[in-house]
Amino acid sequence: MKLMPKLLASAALAAGLALPVAAQDDPFQVGFIYIGTPGDYGWTYEHDQGRLAVEAHFGDRVETVFLENVPEGADAERAITQMILGGADMVFTTSFGYGEATNAVAAQFPDVYFEHATGYLREHPNVSTYNARFYEGRAVLGHIAGQMTESNIIGYIGSYPIPEVIQGINSAFLHAREVNPDVEMRVVWTYTWFDPAVEADAAQALIDAGVDVLMQHTDSTAPQTVAQEAGIISFGQASDMIQFAPLPRVASIIDNWAPYYIRRVGEAMDGTWTQSDIWEGIDTGMVVIGEMTDAIPEDVRASAQAMIDAIGAGEYHPFTGPINRQDGTAWLAEGEVADDGTLAGMMFYVEGMTGDIPN
Amino acid sequence: MIIDPVTLIVALITVATPVLLAAIGELVVEKSGVLNLGVEGMMIMGAVCGFITAQQTGSVALAFAAGMGGGMALALVFAVLTQVLMANQVASGLALTLFGLGLAALLGAGYSGLPVPSVTRPFPEALRDIPVAGPILFSHSILIYIAIGIVAAVWYVLTRTRIGLVIRAVGENHDAAHALGYKVVRIRFATILFGGACAGLGGAFLSVVRVQNWFDGMTAGAGWIALALVVFASWKPWRVLLGAWLFGGIAALQLRLQAADVGVPVALLDASPYIVTIVVLVIISSDRRRAALNAPAALGRVFHASS
């Protein structure tokens, strides 16, 4: 874990300010805890873009600090505490595994605002959680993938078998099947969010199994490189990965945290911040579909855009019945829409998926 | 669905190469009686130096040279610490890994995602198109053939030449070698640098050929597997090659089993290289005489000319 110069500077500043603090002139300090580095061009990169957007939006009124490569677990607690002692008034902890550490520190600092990404633990009134409806974006990618595959086998690199990832697989598969009844989906689990070598190997394994469209739910661009060499199609993940456009990357699913970060920092500054559990998608722009390249046929682009618009307008939910579970039992009846509780705990495949979810 | 053995073999050779390079270098280091636990740090330095050079110069050959240079620079620090200042080798090696990871992150900041030149394949398209033999023998990048060449060279030098005999003598009993007039420190300096160059080359292969990108911490423990591999191979060069392919094969196979929808316990397969290493260690250590024959007797011991 590296202490960034900015944080060092602010820590030194805080140490020097042993005199009474003039709250009026002090910039509001916002801290970010990162699981990786902004250089991953994926997950952490997008959180860092959100941080920069906060800086750009509030100018001198806000100061931001961040810590990168913070391991999940006990070390995170120390890192968050250190950040607050350095003067942070608000902390965003940007990985699922920081949940317990965030709440433990929140108990000690009731005046500091905490925002935990993709989590569910809100044990104290100063802790909020936020997440994006990634499955909405996956539906659009599945819609495109189903029409672009020629081998009728779509590959999916999964990180860990947790509900958030399984939602994405199911959503992508349902919408690929909808436009292409012959489509199959093959899933490889890497058991890591970020290991470029393993991600590249997983991509190669899928390609060798006949996959010609590749989706990923891991953080690095390594699978894109493999897809490019193999001449198949891929989708950017977490960030736009536009450097791989127009091929292999034909579209992407972007986690756009900036509007949320600006909104919450603003609320914290003017005292209107309240605890919340946010789960937003295409409607508020938290999930964005990156530019669809010319490699996608025009009619497919048009129908994909129509789906984006329908989801954004709240007219279409990607999990709308009839949908059966993998074992053939009914899950959603005709026209029924999945409730958030079931989605948040989704540990089953939908009908038509051939593999098993490892436990 | 059945797994295609040809693509499996092609994949496992690629997967195994970074670890193979690092392990064959470490084997020579350990044969001279030095235990360098800094393989991971030297690999990542090679990865970052190789990537930056490839990006800046557009030359793959220079990138590999820079990767070796990066690994050697870090190895030099280790050599000075352990051979001149006589620091503890285990502690210095661990420090080297931590230092290498941090320094590489610093050097590589801002380079992620930049394009690198593609690596040429030495054999023509016609050879690669031969069924079965073509992909397995002729489809790889040049560095994979170099890696196998290094294994052969290490085997030849260690077992068939005078230099190899001297290196082994230093590793078995540095006091006796010193008494015979061999420059123990100088020889160990050379082997440590060779180990650094190999580890750096392995790292450069990872960033320039396999992933074609730079990420912090991208070696993700490959250096530690290389260290295990040397023990697994009981300090024999060809066994390092076999072991690397076995480990690589398991990694490549488990991903393919998943891709083929074969219900296998992934965690068990992932752990299997380590289980195999433990089994081999148990078998080796069950025969004390053989273990003593294989492990360099002076491994990890500090040499002081006056002692």
Short mmCIF file of C-alpha atoms in Angstrom, two decimals, chain A residues 131-143 156 163-175 215 217 237 253-255 279-283 286-289 307 311 316-320 323 331-332 337-346:
data_model
loop_
_atom_site.label_atom_id
_atom_site.label_comp_id
_atom_site.label_asym_id
_atom_site.label_seq_id
_atom_site.Cartn_x
_atom_site.Cartn_y
_atom_site.Cartn_z
CA ASN A 131 -24.19 0.26 -6.10
CA ALA A 132 -24.98 0.27 -9.80
CA ARG A 133 -27.43 -1.95 -11.67
CA PHE A 134 -24.76 -3.45 -13.85
CA TYR A 135 -27.22 -6.08 -15.06
CA GLU A 136 -29.04 -3.39 -17.05
CA GLY A 137 -25.92 -2.77 -19.08
CA ARG A 138 -25.28 -6.50 -19.42
CA ALA A 139 -28.72 -6.90 -20.98
CA VAL A 140 -27.73 -4.51 -23.77
CA LEU A 141 -24.37 -6.23 -24.28
CA GLY A 142 -26.09 -9.63 -24.39
CA HIS A 143 -28.51 -8.27 -26.97
CA TYR A 156 -17.96 -14.90 -20.00
CA PRO A 163 -24.91 -12.35 -6.86
CA GLU A 164 -23.61 -9.20 -8.60
CA VAL A 165 -21.68 -11.28 -11.13
CA ILE A 166 -24.39 -13.90 -11.57
CA GLN A 167 -26.96 -11.16 -12.25
CA GLY A 168 -24.74 -10.01 -15.10
CA ILE A 169 -24.34 -13.50 -16.55
CA ASN A 170 -28.07 -14.22 -16.40
CA SER A 171 -28.99 -10.85 -17.84
CA ALA A 172 -26.53 -11.14 -20.72
CA PHE A 173 -27.57 -14.73 -21.46
CA LEU A 174 -31.32 -14.01 -21.39
CA HIS A 175 -30.95 -11.18 -23.87
CA MET A 215 -17.59 -10.68 -22.04
CA HIS A 217 -16.47 -9.22 -15.22
CA GLN A 237 -15.79 -3.60 -18.68
CA ILE A 253 -20.39 -1.06 -19.90
CA ILE A 254 -19.12 1.92 -17.93
CA ASP A 255 -19.51 2.49 -14.20
CA TRP A 279 -28.93 1.16 -6.44
CA GLU A 280 -29.08 3.09 -9.67
CA GLY A 281 -28.64 2.12 -13.27
CA ILE A 282 -29.01 3.48 -16.77
CA ASP A 283 -31.80 5.84 -15.64
CA MET A 286 -24.64 5.43 -13.13
CA VAL A 287 -24.44 2.70 -15.76
CA VAL A 288 -23.49 3.91 -19.22
CA ILE A 289 -23.10 1.97 -22.44
CA MET A 307 -33.31 -1.11 -25.29
CA ILE A 311 -34.47 0.68 -19.57
CA TYR A 316 -38.36 -2.24 -19.49
CA HIS A 317 -36.79 -4.34 -16.74
CA PRO A 318 -34.12 -6.82 -17.91
CA PHE A 319 -35.59 -9.50 -15.65
CA THR A 320 -39.17 -9.59 -16.89
CA ILE A 323 -38.22 -16.69 -16.79
CA TRP A 331 -39.09 -18.01 -11.26
CA LEU A 332 -40.99 -15.13 -12.83
CA VAL A 337 -40.58 -8.23 -12.78
CA ALA A 338 -37.80 -9.39 -10.47
CA ASP A 339 -37.73 -7.69 -7.08
CA ASP A 340 -34.51 -6.15 -5.80
CA GLY A 341 -34.28 -8.55 -2.86
CA THR A 342 -34.16 -11.62 -5.11
CA LEU A 343 -31.67 -9.96 -7.43
CA ALA A 344 -29.42 -8.95 -4.54
CA GLY A 345 -29.23 -12.58 -3.46
CA MET A 346 -29.22 -14.16 -6.91
#
